[in-house]
Coordinates of C-alpha atoms (C1' of nucleotides) in Angstrom, one line a residue:
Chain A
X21 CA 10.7 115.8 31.6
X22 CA 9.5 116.3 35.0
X23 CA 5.9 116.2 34.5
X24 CA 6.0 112.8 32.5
X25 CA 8.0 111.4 35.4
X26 CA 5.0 113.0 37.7
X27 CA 2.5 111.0 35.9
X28 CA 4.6 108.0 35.8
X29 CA 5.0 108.2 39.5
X30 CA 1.6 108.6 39.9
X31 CA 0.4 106.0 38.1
X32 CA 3.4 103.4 39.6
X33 CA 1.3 102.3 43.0
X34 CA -2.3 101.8 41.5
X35 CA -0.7 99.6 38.4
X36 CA 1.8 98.0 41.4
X37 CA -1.5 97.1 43.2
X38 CA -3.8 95.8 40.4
X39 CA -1.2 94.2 39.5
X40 CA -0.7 91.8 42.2
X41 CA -4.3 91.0 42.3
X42 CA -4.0 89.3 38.5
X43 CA -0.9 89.3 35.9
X44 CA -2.4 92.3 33.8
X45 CA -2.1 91.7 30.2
X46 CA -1.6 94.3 27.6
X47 CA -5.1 94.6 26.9
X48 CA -5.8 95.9 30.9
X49 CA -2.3 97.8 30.2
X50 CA -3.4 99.6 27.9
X51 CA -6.7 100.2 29.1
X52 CA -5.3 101.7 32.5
X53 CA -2.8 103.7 30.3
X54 CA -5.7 105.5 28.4
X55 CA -8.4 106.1 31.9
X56 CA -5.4 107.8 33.8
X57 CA -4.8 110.4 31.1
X58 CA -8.4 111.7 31.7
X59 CA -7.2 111.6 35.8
X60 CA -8.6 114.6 37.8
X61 CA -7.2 115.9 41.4
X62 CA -9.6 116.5 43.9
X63 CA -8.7 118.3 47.0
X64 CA -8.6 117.3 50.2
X65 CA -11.8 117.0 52.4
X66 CA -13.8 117.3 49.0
X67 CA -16.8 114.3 48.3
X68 CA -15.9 112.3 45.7
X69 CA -19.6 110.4 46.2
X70 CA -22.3 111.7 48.5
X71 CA -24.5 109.1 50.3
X72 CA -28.1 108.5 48.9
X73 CA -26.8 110.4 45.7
X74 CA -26.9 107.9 43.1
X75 CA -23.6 106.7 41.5
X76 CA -21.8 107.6 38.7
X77 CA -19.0 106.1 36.8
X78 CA -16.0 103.5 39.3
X79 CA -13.3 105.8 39.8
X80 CA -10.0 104.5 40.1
X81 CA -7.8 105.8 42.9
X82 CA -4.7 107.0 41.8
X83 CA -2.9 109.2 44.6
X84 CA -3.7 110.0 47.9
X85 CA -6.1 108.6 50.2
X86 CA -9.7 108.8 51.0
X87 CA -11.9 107.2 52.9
X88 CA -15.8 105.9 53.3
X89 CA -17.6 107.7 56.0
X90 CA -20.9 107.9 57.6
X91 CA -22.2 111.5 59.5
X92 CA -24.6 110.9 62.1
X93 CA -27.5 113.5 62.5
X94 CA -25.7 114.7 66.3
X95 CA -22.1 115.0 64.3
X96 CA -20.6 112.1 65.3
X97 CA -18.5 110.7 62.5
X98 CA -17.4 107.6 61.8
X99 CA -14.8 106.3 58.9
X100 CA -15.6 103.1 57.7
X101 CA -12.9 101.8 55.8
X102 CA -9.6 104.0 53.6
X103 CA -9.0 103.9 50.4
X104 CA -5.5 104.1 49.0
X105 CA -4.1 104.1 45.5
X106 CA -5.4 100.6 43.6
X107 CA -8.4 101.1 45.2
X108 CA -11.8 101.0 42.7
X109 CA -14.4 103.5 44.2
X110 CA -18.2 103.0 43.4
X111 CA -18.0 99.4 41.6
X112 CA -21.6 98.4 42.3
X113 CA -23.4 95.6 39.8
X114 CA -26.7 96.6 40.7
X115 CA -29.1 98.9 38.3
X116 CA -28.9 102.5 39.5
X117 CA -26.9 101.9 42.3
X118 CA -27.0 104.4 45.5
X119 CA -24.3 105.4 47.0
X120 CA -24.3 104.2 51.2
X121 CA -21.4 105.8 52.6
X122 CA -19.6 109.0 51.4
X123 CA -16.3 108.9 50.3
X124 CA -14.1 111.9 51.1
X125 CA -10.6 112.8 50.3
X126 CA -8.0 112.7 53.5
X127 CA -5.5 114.4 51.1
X128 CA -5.4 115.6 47.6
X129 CA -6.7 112.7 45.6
X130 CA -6.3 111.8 41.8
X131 CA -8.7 109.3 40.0
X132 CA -9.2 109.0 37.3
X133 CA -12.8 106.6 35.2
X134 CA -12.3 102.8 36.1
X135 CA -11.5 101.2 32.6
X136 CA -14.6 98.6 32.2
X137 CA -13.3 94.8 32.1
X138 CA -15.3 91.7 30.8
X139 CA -15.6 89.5 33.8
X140 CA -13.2 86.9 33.8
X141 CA -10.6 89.3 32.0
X142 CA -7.4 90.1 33.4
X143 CA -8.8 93.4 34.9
X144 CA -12.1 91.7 35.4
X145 CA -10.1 89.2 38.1
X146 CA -8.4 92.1 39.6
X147 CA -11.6 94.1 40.4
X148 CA -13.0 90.9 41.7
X149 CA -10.1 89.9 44.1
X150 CA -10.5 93.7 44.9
X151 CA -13.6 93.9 45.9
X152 CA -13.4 90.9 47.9
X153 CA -10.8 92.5 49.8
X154 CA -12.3 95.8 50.2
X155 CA -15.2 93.6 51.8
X156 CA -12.8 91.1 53.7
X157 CA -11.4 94.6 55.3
X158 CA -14.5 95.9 56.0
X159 CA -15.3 93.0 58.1
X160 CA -11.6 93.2 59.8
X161 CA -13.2 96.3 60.9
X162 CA -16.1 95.1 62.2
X163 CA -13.8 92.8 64.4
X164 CA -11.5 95.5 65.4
X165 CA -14.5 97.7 66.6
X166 CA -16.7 95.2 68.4
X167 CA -13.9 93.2 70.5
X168 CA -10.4 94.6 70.2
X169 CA -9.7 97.2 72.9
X170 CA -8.0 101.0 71.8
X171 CA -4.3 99.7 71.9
X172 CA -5.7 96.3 70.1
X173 CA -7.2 98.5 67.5
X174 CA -4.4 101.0 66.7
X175 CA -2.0 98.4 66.2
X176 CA -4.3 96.1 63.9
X177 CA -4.9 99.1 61.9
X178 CA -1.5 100.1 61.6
X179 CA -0.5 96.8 60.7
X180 CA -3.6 96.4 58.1
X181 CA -2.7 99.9 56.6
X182 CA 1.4 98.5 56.2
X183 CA 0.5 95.3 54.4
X184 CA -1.8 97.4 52.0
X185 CA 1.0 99.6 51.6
X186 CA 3.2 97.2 50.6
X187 CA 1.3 95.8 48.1
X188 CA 0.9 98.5 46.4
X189 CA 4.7 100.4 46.9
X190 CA 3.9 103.2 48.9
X191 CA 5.7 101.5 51.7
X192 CA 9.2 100.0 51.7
X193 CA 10.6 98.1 54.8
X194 CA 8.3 98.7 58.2
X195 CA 7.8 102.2 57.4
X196 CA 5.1 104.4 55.6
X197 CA 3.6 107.9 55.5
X198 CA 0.5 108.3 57.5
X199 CA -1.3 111.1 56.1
X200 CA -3.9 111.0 59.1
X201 CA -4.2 113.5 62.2
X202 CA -5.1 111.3 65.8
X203 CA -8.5 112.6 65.1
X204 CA -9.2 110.7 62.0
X205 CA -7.9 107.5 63.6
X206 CA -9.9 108.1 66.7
X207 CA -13.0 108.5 63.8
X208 CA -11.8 105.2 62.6
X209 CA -11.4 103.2 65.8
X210 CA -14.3 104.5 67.7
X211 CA -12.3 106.4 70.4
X212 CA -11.6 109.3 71.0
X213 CA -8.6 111.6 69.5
X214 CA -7.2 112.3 73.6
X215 CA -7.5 108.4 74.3
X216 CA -6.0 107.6 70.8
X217 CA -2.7 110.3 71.2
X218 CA -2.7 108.3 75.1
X219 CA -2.9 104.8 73.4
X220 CA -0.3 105.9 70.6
X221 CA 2.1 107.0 73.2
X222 CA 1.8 103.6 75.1
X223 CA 2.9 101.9 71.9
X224 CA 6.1 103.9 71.5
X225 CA 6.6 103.2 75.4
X226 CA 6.1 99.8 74.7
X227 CA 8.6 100.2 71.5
X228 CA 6.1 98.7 69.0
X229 CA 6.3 101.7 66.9
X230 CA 7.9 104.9 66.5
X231 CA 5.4 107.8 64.6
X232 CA 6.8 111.4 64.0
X233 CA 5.9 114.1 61.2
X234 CA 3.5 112.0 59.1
X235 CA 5.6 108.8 58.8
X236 CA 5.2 106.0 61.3
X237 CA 7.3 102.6 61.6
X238 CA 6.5 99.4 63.1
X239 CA 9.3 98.0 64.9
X240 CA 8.9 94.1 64.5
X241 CA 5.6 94.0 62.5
X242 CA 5.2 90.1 63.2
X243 CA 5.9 90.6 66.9
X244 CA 3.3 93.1 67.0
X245 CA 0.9 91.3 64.9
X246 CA 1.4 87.9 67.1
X247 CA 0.9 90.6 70.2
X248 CA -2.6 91.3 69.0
X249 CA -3.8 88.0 67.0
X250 CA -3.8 89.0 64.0
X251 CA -3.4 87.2 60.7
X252 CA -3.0 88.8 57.2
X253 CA -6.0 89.1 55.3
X254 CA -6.3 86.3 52.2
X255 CA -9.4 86.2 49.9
X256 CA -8.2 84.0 46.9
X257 CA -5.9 80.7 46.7
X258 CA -4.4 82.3 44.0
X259 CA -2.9 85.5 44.9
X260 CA -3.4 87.7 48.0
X261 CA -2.7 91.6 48.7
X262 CA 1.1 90.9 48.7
X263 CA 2.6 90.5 45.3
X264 CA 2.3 87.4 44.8
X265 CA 5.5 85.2 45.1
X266 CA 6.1 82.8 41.9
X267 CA 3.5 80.9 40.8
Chain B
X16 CA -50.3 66.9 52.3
X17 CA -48.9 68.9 55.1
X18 CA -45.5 67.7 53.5
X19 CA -45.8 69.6 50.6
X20 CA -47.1 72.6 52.5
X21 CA -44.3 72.5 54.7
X22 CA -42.3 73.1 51.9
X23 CA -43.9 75.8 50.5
X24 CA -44.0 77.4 53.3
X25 CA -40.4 77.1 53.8
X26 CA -39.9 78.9 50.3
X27 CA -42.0 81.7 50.9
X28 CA -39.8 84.1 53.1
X29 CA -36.6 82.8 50.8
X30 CA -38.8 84.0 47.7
X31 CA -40.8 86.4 49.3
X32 CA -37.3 88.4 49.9
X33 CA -36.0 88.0 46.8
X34 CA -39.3 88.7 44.6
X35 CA -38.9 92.5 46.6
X36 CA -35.4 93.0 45.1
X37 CA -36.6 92.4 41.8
X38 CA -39.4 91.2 40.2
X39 CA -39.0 87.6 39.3
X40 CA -40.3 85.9 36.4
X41 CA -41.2 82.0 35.3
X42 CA -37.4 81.3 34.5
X43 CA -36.2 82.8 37.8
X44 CA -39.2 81.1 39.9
X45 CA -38.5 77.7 37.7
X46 CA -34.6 77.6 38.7
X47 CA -35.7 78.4 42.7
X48 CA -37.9 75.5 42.5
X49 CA -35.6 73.3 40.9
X50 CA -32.7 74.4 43.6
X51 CA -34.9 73.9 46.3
X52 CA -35.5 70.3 45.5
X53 CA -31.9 70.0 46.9
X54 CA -32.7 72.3 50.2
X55 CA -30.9 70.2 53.2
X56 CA -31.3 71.0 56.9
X57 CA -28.1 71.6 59.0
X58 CA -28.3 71.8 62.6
X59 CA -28.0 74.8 64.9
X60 CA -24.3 75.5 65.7
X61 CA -22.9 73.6 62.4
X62 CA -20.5 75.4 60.2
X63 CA -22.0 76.3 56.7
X64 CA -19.0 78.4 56.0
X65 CA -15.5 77.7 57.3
X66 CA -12.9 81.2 57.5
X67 CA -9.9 80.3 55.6
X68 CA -10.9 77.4 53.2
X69 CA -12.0 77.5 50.0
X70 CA -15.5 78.5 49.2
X71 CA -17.6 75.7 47.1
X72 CA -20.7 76.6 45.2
X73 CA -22.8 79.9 47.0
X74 CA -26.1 78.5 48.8
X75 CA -29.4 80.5 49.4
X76 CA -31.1 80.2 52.7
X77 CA -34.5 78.9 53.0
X78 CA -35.3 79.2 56.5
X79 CA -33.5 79.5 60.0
X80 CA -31.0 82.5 61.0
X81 CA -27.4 82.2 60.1
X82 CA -24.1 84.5 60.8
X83 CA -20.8 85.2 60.1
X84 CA -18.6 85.0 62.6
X85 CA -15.1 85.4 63.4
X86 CA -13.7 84.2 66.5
X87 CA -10.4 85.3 68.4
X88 CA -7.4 83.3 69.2
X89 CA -8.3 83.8 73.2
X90 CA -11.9 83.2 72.5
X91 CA -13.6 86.4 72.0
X92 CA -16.4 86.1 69.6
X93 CA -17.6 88.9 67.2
X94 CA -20.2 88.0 64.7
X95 CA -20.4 90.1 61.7
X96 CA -23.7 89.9 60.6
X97 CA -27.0 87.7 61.1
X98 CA -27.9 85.8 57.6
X99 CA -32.1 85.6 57.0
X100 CA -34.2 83.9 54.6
X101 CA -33.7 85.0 51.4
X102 CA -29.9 85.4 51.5
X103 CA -27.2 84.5 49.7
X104 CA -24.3 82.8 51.4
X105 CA -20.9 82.8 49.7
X106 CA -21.2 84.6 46.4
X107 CA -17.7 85.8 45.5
X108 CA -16.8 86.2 41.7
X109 CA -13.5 86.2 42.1
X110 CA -11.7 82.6 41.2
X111 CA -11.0 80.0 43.9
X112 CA -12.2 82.5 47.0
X113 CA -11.6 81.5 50.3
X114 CA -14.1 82.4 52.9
X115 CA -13.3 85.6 55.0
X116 CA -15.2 84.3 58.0
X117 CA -16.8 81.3 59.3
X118 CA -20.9 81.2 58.9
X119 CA -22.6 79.3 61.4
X120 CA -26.1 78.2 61.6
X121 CA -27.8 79.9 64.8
X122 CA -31.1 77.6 64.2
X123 CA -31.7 74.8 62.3
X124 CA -31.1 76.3 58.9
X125 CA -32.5 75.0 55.9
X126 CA -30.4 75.7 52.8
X127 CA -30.5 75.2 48.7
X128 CA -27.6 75.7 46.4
X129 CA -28.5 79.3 44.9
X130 CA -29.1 79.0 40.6
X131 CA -26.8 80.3 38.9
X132 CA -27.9 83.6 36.8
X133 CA -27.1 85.9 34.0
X134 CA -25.9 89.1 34.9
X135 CA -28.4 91.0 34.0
X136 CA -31.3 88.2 34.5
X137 CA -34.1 88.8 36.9
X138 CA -32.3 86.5 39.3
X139 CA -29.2 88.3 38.7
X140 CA -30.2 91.8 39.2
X141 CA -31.6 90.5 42.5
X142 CA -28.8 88.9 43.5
X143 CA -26.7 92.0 42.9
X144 CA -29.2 94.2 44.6
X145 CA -28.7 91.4 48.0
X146 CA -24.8 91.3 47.4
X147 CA -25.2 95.3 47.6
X148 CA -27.7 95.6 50.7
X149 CA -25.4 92.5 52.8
X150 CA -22.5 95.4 52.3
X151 CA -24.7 98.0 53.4
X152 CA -25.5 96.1 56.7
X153 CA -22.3 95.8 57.2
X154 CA -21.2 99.1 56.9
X155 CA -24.4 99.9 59.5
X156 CA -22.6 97.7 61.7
X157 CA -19.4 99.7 61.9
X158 CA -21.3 102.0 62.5
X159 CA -23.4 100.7 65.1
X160 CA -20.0 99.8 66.7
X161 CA -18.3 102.2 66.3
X162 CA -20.0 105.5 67.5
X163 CA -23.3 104.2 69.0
X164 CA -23.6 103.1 72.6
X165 CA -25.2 99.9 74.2
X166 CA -29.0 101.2 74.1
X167 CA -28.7 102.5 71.0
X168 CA -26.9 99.6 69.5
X169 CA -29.4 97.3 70.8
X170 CA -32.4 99.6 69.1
X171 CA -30.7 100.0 65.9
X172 CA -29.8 96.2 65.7
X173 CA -33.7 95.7 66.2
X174 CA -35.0 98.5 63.8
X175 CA -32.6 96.4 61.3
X176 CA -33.5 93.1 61.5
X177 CA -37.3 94.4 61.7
X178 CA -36.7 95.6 58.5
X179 CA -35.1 92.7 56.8
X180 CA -38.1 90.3 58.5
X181 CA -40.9 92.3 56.8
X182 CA -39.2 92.7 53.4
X183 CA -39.0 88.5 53.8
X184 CA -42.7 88.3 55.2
X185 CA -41.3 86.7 58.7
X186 CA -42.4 89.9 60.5
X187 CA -46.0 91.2 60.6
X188 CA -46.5 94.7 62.2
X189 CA -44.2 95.4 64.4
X190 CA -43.5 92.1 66.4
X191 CA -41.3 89.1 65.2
X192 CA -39.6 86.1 66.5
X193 CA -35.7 86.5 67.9
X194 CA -34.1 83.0 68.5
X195 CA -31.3 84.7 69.6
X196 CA -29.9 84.5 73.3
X197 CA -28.6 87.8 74.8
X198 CA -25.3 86.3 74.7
X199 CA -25.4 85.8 70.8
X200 CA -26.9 89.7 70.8
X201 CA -24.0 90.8 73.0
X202 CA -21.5 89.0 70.7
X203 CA -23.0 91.1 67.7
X204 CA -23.0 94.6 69.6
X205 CA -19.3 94.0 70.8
X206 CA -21.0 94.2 74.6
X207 CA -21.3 91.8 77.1
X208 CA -24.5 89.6 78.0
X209 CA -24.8 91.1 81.7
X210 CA -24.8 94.7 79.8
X211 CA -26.7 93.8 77.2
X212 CA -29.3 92.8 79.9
X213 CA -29.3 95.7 82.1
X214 CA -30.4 97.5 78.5
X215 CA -33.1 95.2 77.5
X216 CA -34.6 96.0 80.9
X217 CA -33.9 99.8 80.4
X218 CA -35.5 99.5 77.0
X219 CA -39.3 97.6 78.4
X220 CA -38.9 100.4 81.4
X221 CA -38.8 103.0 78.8
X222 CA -42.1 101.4 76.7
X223 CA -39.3 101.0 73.7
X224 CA -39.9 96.9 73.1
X225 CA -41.4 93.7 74.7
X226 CA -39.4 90.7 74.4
X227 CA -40.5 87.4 75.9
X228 CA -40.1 84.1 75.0
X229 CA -38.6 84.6 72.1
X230 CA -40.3 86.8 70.4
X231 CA -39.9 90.8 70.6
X232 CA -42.3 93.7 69.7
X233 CA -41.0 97.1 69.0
X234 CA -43.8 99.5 70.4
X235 CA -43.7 102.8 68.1
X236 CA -40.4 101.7 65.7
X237 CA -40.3 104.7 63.8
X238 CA -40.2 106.6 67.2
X239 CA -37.4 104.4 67.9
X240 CA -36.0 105.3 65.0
X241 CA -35.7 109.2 65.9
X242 CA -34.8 108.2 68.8
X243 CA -31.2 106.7 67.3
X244 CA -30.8 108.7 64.3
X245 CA -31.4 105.6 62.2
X246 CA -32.8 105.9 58.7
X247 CA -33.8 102.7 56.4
X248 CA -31.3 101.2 54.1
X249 CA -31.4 101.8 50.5
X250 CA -28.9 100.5 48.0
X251 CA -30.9 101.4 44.4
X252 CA -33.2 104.0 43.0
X253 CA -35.1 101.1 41.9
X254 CA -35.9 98.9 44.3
X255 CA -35.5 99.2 48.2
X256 CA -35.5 96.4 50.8
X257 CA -39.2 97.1 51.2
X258 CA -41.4 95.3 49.1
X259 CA -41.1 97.7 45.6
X260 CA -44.6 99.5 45.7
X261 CA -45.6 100.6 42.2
X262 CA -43.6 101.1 39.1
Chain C
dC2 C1' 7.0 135.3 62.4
dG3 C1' 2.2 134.5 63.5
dG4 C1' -1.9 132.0 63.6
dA5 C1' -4.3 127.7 63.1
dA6 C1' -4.2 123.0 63.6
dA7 C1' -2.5 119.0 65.9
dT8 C1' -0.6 116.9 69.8
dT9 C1' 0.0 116.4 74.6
dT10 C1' -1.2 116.6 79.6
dG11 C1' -4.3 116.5 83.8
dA12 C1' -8.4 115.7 86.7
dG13 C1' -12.6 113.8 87.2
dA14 C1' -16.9 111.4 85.6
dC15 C1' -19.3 107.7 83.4
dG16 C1' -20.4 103.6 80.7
dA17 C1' -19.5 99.1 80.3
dA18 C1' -16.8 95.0 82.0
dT19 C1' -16.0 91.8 85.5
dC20 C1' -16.9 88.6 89.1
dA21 C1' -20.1 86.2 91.6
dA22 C1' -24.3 84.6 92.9
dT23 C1' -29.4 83.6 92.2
dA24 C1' -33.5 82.7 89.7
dG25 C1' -36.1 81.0 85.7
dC26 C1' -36.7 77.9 81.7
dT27 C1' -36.4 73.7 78.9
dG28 C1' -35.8 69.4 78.0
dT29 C1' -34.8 64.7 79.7
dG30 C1' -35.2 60.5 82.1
dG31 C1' -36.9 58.0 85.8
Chain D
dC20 C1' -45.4 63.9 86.8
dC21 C1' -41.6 65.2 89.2
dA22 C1' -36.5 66.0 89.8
dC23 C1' -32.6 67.2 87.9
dA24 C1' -29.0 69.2 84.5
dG25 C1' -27.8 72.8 81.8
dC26 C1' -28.6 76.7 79.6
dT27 C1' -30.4 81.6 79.8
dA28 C1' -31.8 85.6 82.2
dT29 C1' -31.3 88.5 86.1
dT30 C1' -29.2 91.1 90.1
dG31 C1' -25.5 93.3 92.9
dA32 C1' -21.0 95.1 94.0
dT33 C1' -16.9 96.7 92.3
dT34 C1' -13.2 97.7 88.9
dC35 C1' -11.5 99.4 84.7
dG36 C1' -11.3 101.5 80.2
dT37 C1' -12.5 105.3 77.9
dC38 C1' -14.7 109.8 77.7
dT39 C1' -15.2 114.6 78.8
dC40 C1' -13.7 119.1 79.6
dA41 C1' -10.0 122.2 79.9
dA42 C1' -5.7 123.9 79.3
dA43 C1' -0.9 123.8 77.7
dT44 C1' 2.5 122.9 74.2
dT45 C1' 4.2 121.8 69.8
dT46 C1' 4.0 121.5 64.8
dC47 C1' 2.7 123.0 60.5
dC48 C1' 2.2 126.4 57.0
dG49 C1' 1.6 130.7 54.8

DNA sequence: CGGAAATTTGAGACGAATCAATAGCTGTGG
DNA sequence: CCACAGCTATTGATTCGTCTCAAATTTCCG
């Protein structure tokens, strides 16, 4: 039936991603199995968790992508970090946790309740290595902001967004759907959506990538990566956001 | 016997800080003592934290400034965040982490191994509320990179650390001590010295801040404030950065 | 097919970088 | 106590990257 293959589907890239963080047993299996059937969609540009509100439940991010963003009071807008399908939402230790940032939907989103793990379970290792991720990304973007210049910081996004794709399936080969307008980027980077479209256009000058109706493919992803300094992001000496290779 | 003074006073800021996030009691204040029997100093410059190998046991700092860094293949330096009294350095639950950026002592830096705690603890609640406030600073900073420019990147910077030095006693009213050069400043802002300058000076003309010898006073900060858009960070309905006051 | 959103193009302005030189501090050793 | 070395801060002149504003043009979608 074609709405058990939907769900199926669905569910294929967040289980792909958690499970290259840890082997998940049957246990976390199972677990996942039984959150995702209470998975809700959420519409684009809808707030999954307003800033200052206080948090709810983790979500798990099933399909589609969001993103963390902070309004100023003048309207400028900047998007901290994106969050694709593997991605935990809200996970925050601390007793009544607020939220900092909002989280938005770029696209039509489904989550569905984070199943809780012990620490130190097979789910409780991949939430870990998550989180340190989400952080060590966070920081990438720090970098990217403060001392890469606009070309610099398309390309190190682009390349960031591709290995995260890949971990989790949404992207075979060098290419992958970029549900973003310029705009969002430019929101991103810290640029502008004019210089961003100018920079964007360099790049498929310069044959480093070629991006048409939503789907965009790095020619040469090391070249391009060895073009701008950049190094893949590691966070355990166990496993890393690829799937990890044999033991 | 000014030795044992000296090392109470070095406690105080660590413990002041963390006493704010929650309130500590004998077995928390019993296992800081105990750690801090094993505070060393490490000179400015040295390397707490290396990027890329494999983090040891997680250390609270006792006194001096620390920060992550991460530093370019052609030599471009962006530091991520400034570390204070009070903070932890390296706390990552996942197994066998490896250190997403280098931190590097920026004065002599006088550091303990931070006691282990219960989730759920006293310690461990404050260590989760620190773990969540070092993210929210870090977030601030993409910000602050992102979609600020140079004067109000240099304000918001201030209003920050301000902040984080009253909640850790170093600051009284609004002046503290900086023992950071322009250059390190311009490293943080993604700017250049020679800019950051010319904004320093624009700042003093504009009866914003002193800053001489070290030491900097912000004349009217929550003016300052206004003036940027900025608004205090807060990361539980609990507790705030701020010494808690009541309940 | 029509309208809105997204991308593209151009001209000009502005913020920050760059390069280069000078001045001020701080600590060190003679 | 002074002289010198080596940072750090300051200043000036110029260049460069990115923004701003405005107007096409193309793409998407109902």
């Amino acid at each position: 039936m074609i709405r058990a293959a939907t769900i199926v589907d669905d569910r294929q890239p967040a289980l792909q991603r958690l499970a290259s963080l840890a082997p998940l047993d049957v246990a976390a299996l199972d677990a996942l199995a039984r959150a995702s059937n209470q998975a809700q969609t959420i519409r684009a540009r809808r707030e999954l968790v307003s800033e200052g509100r206080e948090i709810a439940e983790p979500l798990l991010l099933l399909r589609g992508w969001a993103a963390r963003v902070r309004l100023l009071p003048d309207g400028r807008r900047q998007f901290l970090s994106f969050l694709l399908p593997g991605d935990v939402i809200g996970h925050c230790p601390q007793p009544r946790p607020l939220a900092v940032a909002t989280i938005v939907g770029l696209t039509d989103v489904l989550v569905c309740p984070a199943p809780a793990a012990e620490p130190g379970s097979a789910l409780g290792v991949a939430y870990a290595i998550g989180d340190a991720l989400d952080q060590a990304y966070v920081l990438a973007q720090v970098t990217r902001l403060g001392r890469l210049n606009a070309q610099e910081r398309i390309g190190d996004l682009l390349l960031e967004l591709h290995e995260r794709l890949i971990a989790n399936g949404m992207a075979r080969g060098s290419s992958f759907d970029l549900p973003l307008t310029q705009e969002t980027l430019a929101d991103a980077l810290g640029l502008t959506s004019v210089h961003v479209n100018r920079m964007v256009q360099q790049a498929r000058r310069e044959n480093d990538l070629q991006w048409k109706g939503g789907r965009v493919t790095l020619l040469d992803p090391p070249g391009l990566a060895r073009k701008i300094g950049r190094t893949a992001v590691r966070v355990s000496a166990t496993v890393g956001p690829q799937p990890a290779r044999g033991r």
